[in-house]
PDB file of C-alpha atoms in Angstrom:
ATOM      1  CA  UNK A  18     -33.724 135.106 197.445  1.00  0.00           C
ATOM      2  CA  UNK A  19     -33.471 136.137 193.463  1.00  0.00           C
ATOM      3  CA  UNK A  20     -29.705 136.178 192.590  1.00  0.00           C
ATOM      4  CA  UNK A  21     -28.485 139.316 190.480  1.00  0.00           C
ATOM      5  CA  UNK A  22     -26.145 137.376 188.366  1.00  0.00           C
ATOM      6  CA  UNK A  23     -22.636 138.833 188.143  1.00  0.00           C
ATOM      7  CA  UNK A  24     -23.053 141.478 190.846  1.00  0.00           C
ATOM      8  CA  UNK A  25     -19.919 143.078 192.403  1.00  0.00           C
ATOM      9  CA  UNK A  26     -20.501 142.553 196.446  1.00  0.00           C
ATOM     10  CA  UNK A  27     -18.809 146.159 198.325  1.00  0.00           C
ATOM     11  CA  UNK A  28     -18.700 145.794 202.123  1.00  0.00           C
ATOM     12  CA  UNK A  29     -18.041 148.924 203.937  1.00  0.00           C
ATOM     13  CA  UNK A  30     -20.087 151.527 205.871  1.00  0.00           C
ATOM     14  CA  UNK A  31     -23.067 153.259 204.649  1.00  0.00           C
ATOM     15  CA  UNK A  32     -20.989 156.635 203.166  1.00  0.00           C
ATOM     16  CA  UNK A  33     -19.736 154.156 200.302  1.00  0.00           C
ATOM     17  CA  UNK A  34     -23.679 154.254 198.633  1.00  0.00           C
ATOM     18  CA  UNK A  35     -22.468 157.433 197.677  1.00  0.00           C
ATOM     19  CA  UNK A  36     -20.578 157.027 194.664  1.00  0.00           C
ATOM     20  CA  UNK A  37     -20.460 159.063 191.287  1.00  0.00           C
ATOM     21  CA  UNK A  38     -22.824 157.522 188.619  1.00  0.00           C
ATOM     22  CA  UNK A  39     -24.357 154.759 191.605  1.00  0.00           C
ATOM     23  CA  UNK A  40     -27.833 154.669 190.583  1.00  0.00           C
ATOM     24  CA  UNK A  41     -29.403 152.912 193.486  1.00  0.00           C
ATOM     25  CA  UNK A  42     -32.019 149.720 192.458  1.00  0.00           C
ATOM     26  CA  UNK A  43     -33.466 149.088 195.726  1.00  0.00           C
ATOM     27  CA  UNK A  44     -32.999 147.301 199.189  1.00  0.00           C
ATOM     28  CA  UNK A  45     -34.054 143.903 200.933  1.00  0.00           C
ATOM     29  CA  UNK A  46     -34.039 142.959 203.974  1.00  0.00           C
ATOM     30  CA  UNK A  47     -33.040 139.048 204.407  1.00  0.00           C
ATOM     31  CA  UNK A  48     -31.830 136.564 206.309  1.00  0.00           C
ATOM     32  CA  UNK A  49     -29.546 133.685 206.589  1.00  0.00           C
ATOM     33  CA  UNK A  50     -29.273 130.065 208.263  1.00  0.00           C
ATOM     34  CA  UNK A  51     -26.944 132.105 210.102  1.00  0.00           C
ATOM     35  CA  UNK A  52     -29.290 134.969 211.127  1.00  0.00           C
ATOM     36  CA  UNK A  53     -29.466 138.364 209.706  1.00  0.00           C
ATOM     37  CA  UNK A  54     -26.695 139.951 208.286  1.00  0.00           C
ATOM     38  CA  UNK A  55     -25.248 143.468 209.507  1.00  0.00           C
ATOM     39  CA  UNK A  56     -27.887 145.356 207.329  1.00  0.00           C
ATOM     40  CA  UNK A  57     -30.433 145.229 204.583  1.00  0.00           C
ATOM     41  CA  UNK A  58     -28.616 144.767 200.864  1.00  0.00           C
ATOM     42  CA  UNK A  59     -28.497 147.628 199.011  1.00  0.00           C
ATOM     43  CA  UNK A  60     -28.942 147.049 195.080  1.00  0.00           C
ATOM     44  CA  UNK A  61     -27.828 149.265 192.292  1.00  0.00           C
ATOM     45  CA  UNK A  62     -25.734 149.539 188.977  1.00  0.00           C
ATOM     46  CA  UNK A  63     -22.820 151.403 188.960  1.00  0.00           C
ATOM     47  CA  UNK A  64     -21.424 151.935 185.274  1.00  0.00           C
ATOM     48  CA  UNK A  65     -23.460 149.936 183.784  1.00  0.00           C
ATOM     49  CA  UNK A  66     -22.030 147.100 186.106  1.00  0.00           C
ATOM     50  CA  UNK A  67     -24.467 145.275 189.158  1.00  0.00           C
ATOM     51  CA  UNK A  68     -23.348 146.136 192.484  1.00  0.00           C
ATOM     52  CA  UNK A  69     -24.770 145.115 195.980  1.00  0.00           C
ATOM     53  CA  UNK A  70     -23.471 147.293 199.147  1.00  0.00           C
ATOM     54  CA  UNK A  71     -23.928 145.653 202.936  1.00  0.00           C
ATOM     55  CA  UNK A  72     -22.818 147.499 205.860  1.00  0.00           C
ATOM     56  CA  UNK A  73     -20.412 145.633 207.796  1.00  0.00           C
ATOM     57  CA  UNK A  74     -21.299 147.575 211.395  1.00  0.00           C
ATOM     58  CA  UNK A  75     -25.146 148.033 210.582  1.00  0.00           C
ATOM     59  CA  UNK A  76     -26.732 151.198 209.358  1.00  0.00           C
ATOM     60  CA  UNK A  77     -26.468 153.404 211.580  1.00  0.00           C
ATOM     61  CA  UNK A  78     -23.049 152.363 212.477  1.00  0.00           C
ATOM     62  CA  UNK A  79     -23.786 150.465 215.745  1.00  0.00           C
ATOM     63  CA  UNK A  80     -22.424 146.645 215.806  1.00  0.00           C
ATOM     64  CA  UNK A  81     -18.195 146.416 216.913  1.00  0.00           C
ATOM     65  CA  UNK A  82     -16.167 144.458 214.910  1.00  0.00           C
ATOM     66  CA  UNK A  83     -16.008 141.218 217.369  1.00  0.00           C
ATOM     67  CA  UNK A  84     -19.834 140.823 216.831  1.00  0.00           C
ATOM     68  CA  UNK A  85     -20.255 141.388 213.322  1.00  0.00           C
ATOM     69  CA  UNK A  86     -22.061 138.354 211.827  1.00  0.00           C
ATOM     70  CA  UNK A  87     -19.302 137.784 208.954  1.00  0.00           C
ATOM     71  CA  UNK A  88     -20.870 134.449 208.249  1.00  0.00           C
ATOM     72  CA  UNK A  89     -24.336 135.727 207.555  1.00  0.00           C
ATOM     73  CA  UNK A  90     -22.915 138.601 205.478  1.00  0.00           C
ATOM     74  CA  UNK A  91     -21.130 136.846 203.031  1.00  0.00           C
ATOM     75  CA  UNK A  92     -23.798 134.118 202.423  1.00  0.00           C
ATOM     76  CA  UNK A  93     -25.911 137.084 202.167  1.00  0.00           C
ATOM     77  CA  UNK A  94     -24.099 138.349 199.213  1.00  0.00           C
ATOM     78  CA  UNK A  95     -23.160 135.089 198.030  1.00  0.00           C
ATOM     79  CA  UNK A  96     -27.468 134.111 198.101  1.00  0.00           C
ATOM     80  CA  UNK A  97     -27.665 137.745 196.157  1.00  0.00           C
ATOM     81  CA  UNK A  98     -25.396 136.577 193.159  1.00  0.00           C
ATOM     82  CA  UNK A  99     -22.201 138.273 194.324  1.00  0.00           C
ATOM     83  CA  UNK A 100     -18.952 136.455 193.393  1.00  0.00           C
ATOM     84  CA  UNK A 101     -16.907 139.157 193.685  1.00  0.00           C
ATOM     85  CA  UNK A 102     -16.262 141.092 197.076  1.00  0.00           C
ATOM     86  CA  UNK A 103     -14.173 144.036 197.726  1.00  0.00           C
ATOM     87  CA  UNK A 104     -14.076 144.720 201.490  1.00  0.00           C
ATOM     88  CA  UNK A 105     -13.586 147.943 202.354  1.00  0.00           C
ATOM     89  CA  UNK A 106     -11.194 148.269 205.599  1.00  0.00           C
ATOM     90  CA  UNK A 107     -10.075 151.317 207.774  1.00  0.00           C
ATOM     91  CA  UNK A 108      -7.282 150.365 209.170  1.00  0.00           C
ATOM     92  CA  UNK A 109      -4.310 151.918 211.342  1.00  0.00           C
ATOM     93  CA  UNK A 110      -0.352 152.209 209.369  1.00  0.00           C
ATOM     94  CA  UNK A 111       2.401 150.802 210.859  1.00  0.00           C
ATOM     95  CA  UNK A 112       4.843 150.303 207.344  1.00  0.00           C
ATOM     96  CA  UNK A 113       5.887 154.236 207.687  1.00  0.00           C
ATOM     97  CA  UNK A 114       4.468 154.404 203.979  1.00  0.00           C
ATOM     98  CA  UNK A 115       1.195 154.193 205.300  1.00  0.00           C
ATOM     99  CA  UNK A 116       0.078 156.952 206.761  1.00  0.00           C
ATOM    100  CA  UNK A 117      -3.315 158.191 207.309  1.00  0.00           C
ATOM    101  CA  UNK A 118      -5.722 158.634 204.281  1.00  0.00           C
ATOM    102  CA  UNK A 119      -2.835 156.508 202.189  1.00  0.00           C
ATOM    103  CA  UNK A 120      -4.904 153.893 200.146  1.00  0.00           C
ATOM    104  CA  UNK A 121      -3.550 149.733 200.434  1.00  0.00           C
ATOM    105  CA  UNK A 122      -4.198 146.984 198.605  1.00  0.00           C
ATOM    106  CA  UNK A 123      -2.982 144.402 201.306  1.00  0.00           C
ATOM    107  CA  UNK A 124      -1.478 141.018 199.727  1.00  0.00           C
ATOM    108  CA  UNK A 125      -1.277 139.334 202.719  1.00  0.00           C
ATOM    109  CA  UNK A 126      -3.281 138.894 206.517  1.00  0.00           C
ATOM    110  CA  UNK A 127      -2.246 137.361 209.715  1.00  0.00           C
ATOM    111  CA  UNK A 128      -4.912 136.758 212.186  1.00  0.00           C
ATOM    112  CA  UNK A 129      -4.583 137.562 215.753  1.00  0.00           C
ATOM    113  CA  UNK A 130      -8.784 137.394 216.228  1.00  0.00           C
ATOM    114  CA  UNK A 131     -10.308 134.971 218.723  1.00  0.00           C
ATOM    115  CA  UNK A 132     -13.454 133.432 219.251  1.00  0.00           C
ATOM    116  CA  UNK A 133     -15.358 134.618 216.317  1.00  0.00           C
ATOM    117  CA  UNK A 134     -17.670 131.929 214.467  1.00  0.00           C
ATOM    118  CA  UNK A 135     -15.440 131.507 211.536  1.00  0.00           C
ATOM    119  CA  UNK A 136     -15.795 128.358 209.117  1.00  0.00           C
ATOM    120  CA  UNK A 137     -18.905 127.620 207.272  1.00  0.00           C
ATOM    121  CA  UNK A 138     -17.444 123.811 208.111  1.00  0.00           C
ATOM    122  CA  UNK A 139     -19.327 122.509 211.768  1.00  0.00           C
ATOM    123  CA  UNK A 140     -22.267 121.034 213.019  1.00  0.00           C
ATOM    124  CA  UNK A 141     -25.251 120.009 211.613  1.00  0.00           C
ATOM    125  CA  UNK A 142     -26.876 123.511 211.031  1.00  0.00           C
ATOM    126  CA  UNK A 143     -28.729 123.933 208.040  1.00  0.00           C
ATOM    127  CA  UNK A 144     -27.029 125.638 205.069  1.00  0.00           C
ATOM    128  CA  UNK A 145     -23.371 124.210 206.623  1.00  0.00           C
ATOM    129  CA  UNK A 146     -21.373 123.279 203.961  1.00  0.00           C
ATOM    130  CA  UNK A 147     -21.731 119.446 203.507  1.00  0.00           C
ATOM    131  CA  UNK A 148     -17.664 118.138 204.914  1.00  0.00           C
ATOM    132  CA  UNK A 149     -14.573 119.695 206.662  1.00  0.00           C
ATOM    133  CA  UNK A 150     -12.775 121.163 203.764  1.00  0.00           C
ATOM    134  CA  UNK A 151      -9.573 122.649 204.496  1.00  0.00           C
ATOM    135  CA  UNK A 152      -9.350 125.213 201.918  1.00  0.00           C
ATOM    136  CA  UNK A 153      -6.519 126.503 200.245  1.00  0.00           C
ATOM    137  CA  UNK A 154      -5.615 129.863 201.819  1.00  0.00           C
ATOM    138  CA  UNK A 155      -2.003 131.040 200.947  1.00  0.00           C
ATOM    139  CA  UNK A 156      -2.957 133.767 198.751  1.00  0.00           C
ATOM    140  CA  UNK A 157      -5.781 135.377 201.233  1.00  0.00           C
ATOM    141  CA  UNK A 158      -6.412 138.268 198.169  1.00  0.00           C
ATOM    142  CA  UNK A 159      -7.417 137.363 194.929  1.00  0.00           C
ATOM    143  CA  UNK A 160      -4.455 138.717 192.737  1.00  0.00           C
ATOM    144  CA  UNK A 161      -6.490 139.536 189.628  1.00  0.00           C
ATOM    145  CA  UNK A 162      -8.738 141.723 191.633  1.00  0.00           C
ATOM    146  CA  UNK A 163      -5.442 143.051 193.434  1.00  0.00           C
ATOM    147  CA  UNK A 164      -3.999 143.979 190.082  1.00  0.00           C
ATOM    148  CA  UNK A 165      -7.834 145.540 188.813  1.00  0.00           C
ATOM    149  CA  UNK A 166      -7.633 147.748 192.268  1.00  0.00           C
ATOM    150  CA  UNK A 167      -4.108 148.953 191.298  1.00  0.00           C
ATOM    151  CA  UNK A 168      -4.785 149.868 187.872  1.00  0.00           C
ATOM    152  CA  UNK A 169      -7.882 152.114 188.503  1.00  0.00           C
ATOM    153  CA  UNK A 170      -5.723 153.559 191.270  1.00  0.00           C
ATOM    154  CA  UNK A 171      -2.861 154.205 188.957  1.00  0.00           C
ATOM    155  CA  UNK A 172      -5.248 155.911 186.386  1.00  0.00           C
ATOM    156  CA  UNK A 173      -7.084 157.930 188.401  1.00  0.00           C
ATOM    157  CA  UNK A 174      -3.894 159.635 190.236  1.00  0.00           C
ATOM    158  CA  UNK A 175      -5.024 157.991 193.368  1.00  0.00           C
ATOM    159  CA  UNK A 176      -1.645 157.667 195.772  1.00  0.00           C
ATOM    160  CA  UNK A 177      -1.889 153.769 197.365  1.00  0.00           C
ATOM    161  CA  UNK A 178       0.421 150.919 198.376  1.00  0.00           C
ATOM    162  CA  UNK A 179      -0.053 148.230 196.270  1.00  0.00           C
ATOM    163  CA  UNK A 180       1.499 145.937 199.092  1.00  0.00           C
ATOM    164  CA  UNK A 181       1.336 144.879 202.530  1.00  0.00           C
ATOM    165  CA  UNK A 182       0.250 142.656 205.449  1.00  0.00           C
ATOM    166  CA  UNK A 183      -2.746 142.767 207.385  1.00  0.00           C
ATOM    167  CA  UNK A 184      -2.820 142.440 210.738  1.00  0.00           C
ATOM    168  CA  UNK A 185      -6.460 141.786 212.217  1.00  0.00           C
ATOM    169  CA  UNK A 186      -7.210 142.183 215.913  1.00  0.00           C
ATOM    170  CA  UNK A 187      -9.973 141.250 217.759  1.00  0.00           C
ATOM    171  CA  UNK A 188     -11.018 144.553 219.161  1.00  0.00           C
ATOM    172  CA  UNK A 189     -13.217 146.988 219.951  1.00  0.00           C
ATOM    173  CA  UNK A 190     -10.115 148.201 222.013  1.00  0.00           C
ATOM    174  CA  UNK A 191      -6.981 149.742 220.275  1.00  0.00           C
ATOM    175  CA  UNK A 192      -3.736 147.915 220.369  1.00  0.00           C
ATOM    176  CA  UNK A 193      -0.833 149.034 222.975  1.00  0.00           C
ATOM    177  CA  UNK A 194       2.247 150.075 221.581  1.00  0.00           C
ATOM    178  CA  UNK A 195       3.777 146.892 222.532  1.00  0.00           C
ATOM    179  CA  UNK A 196       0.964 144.832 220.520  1.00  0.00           C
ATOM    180  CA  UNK A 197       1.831 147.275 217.633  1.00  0.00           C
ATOM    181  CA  UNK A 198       5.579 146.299 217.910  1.00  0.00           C
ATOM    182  CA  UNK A 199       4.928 142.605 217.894  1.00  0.00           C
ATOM    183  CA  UNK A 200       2.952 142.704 214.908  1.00  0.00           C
ATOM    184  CA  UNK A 201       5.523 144.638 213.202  1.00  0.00           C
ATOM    185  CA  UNK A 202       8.213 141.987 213.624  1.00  0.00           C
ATOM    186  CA  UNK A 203       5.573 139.539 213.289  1.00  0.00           C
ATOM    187  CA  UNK A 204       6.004 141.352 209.634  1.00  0.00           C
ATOM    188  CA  UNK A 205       2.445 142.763 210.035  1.00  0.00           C
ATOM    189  CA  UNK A 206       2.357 146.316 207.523  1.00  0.00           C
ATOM    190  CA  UNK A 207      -1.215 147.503 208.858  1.00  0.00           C
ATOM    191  CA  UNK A 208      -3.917 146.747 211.511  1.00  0.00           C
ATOM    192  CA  UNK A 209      -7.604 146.233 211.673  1.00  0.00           C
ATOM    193  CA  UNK A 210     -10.344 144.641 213.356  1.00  0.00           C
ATOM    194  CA  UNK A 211     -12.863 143.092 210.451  1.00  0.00           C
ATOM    195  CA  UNK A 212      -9.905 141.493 207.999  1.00  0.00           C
ATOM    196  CA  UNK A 213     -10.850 138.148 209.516  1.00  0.00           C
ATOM    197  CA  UNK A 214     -13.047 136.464 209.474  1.00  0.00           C
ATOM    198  CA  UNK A 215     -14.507 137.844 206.876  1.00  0.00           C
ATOM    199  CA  UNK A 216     -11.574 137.041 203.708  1.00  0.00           C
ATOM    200  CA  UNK A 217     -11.720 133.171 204.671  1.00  0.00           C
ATOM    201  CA  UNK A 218     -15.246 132.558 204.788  1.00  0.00           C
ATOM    202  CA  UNK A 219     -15.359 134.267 201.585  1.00  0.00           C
ATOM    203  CA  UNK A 220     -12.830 131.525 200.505  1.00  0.00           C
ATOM    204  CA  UNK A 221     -14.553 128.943 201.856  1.00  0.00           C
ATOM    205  CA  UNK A 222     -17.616 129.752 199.288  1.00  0.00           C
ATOM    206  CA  UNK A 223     -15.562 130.249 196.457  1.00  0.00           C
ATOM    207  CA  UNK A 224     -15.663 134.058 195.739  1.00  0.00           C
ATOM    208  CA  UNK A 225     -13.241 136.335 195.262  1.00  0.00           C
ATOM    209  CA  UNK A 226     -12.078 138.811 197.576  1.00  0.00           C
ATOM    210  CA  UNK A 227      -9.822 141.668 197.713  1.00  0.00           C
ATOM    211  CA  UNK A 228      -9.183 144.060 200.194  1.00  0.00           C
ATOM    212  CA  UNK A 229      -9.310 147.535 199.507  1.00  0.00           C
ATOM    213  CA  UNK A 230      -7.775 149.317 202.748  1.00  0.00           C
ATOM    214  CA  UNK A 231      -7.599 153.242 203.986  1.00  0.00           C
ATOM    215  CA  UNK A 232      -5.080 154.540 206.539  1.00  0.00           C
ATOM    216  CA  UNK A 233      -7.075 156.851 209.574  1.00  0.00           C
ATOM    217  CA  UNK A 234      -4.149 156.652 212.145  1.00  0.00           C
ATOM    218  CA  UNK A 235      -1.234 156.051 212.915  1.00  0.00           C
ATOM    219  CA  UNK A 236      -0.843 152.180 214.663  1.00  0.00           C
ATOM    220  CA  UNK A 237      -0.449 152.621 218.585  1.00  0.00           C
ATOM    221  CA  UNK A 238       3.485 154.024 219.498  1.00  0.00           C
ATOM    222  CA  UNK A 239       3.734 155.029 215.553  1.00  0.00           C
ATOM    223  CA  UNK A 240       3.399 159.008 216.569  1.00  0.00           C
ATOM    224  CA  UNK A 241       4.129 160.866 218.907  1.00  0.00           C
ATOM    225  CA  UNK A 242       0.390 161.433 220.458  1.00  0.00           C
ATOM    226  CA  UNK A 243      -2.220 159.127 221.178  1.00  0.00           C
ATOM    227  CA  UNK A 244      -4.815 158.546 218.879  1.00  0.00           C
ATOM    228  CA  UNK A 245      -8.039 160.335 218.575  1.00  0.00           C
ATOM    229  CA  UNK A 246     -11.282 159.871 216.794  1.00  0.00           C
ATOM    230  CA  UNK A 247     -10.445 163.369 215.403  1.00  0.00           C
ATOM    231  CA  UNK A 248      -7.695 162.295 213.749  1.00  0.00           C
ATOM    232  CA  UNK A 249      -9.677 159.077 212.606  1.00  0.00           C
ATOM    233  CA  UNK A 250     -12.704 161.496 211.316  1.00  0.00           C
ATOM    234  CA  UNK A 251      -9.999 164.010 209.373  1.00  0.00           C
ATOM    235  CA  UNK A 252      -8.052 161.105 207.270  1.00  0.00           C
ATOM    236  CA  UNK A 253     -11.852 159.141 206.471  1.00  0.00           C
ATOM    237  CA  UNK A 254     -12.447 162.579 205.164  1.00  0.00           C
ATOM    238  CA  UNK A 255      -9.473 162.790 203.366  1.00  0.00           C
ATOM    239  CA  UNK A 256      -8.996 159.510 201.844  1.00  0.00           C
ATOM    240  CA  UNK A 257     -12.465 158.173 201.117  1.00  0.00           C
ATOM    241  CA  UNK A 258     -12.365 160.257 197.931  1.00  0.00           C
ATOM    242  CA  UNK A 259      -9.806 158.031 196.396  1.00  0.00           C
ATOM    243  CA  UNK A 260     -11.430 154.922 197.689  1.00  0.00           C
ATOM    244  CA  UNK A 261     -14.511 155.860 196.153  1.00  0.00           C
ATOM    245  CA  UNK A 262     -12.393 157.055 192.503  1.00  0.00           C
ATOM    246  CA  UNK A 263     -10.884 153.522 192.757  1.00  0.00           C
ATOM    247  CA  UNK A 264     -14.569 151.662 193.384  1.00  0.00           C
ATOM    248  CA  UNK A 265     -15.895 153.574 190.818  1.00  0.00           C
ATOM    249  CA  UNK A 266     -13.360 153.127 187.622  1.00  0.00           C
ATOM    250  CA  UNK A 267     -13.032 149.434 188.433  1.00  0.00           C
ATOM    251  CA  UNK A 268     -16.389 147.913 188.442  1.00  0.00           C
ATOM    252  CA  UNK A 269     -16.544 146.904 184.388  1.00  0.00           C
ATOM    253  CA  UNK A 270     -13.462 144.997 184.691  1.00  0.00           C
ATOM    254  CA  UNK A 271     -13.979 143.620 188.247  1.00  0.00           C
ATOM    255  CA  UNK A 272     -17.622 142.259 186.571  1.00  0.00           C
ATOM    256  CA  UNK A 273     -15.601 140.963 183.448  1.00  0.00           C
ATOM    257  CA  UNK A 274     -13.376 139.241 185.977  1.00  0.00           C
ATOM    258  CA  UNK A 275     -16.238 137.568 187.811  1.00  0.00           C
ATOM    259  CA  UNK A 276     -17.782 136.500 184.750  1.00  0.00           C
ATOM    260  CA  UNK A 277     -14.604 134.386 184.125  1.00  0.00           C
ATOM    261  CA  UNK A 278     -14.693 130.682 186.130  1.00  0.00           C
ATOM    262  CA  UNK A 279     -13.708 130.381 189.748  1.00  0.00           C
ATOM    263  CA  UNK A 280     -10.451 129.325 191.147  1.00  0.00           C
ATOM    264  CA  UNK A 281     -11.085 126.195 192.006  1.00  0.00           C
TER     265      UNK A 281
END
């Protein structure tokens, strides 16, 4: 596969192709020693700036979080040139700051997933990375990217959190209210079902990755109602236009950023 050197790597759903000034390059279909990934890649320059979109549950939106291929999707990206990933989340609040179609830019992630294939690190398959590495993982979000995040944010009158812990679940299923309560002494500010693995095998290559979250419900016992996919649908609709203000006014500095060395 022909790298596109410096490209920003966006993983969301399909409605994110969509941004202001995107000027779409093309799409490939490819595949991985891991199989295919959730989608084709979709190719384009945004601001001048080289951007590659893959749809974490397939386009159309059919693949639940506990059988996303996370390992084929970010050596996907990673085979494309992308060194820089912004995962796009939606997530459920349980800090009472985050409410639905409030904007987070997580710091943190405890992972409460099971099962998934999740190291590039095992067996002999080809394309494994060549020894059992325990990587570094104490800062799960790469900070400069955090900060990059906040500032578009900040100048484009977007309301976010510029904190908080991510809780990820294993899914499809919601979480009961009791779940919900253990996480939040477990010090656990939102919940989702894709966090993980998907932030620590983009670790375990070397890129940087931020998440880039937005509130559609309340967390399970955090309202008085149960939650509904109309409620879900209304706060997408709501908040995806500062998502997409905040993807689009940060992609110059997010490629200056990736043109700098890697942590090592």
């Amino acid at each position: 596969m022909s790298e596109i050197s410096g490209a920003i790597g966006i993983i969301g759903g399909t409605g994110l192709t969509t941004l202001a000034g995107l000027e779409i390059t093309g799409t490939r279909t490819v595949e991985t020693p891991w199989g295919a990934p959730s989608s084709e890649l979709t190719e384009g320059r945004l601001d001048g700036q080289p951007v590659v979109f893959l749809s974490r549950h397939g386009n159309p939106h059919r693949i639940p979080p506990h059988e996303v291929n996370y390992r084929a999707n970010l050596k996907a990206l990673y085979d494309a040139g992308v060194r820089t990933v912004v995962g796009v989340n939606a997530v459920g609040g349980i800090h009472p700051d985050m409410g639905p179609a409030c904007v987070v830019i997580p710091e943190q992630i405890i992972d409460y997933t099971w099962g998934r294939p999740s190291t590039f690190f095992e067996g002999s398959l080809e394309g494994n990375l060549d020894k059992v590495t325990h990587i570094d993982f104490t800062w799960p979000y790469d900070q400069a990217a955090r900060d990059i995040l906040a500032q578009a944010a900040t100048a484009h009158n977007v309301s976010f959190a510029g904190f908080g812990v991510y809780g990820a679940t294993q899914g499809p299923r919601l979480e009961t209210a009791a779940e919900i309560r253990r996480m939040e002494r477990d010090g656990c500010d939102l919940v989702g079902m894709t966090g993980m693995p998907e932030a620590a095998l983009a670790a375990e290559l070397g890129m940087r990755y931020v998440c880039l979250g937005l509130v559609v419900n309340w967390a399970a016992g955090k309202s008085d109602h149960i939650i509904t996919m109309e409620e879900i649908e209304a706060a997408i609709e709501q908040g995806m236009s500062g998502v997409r203000h905040i993807l689009e006014a940060s992609m110059a500095d997010l490629g200056a950023l990736t043109a700098l060395p890697q942590p090592s």
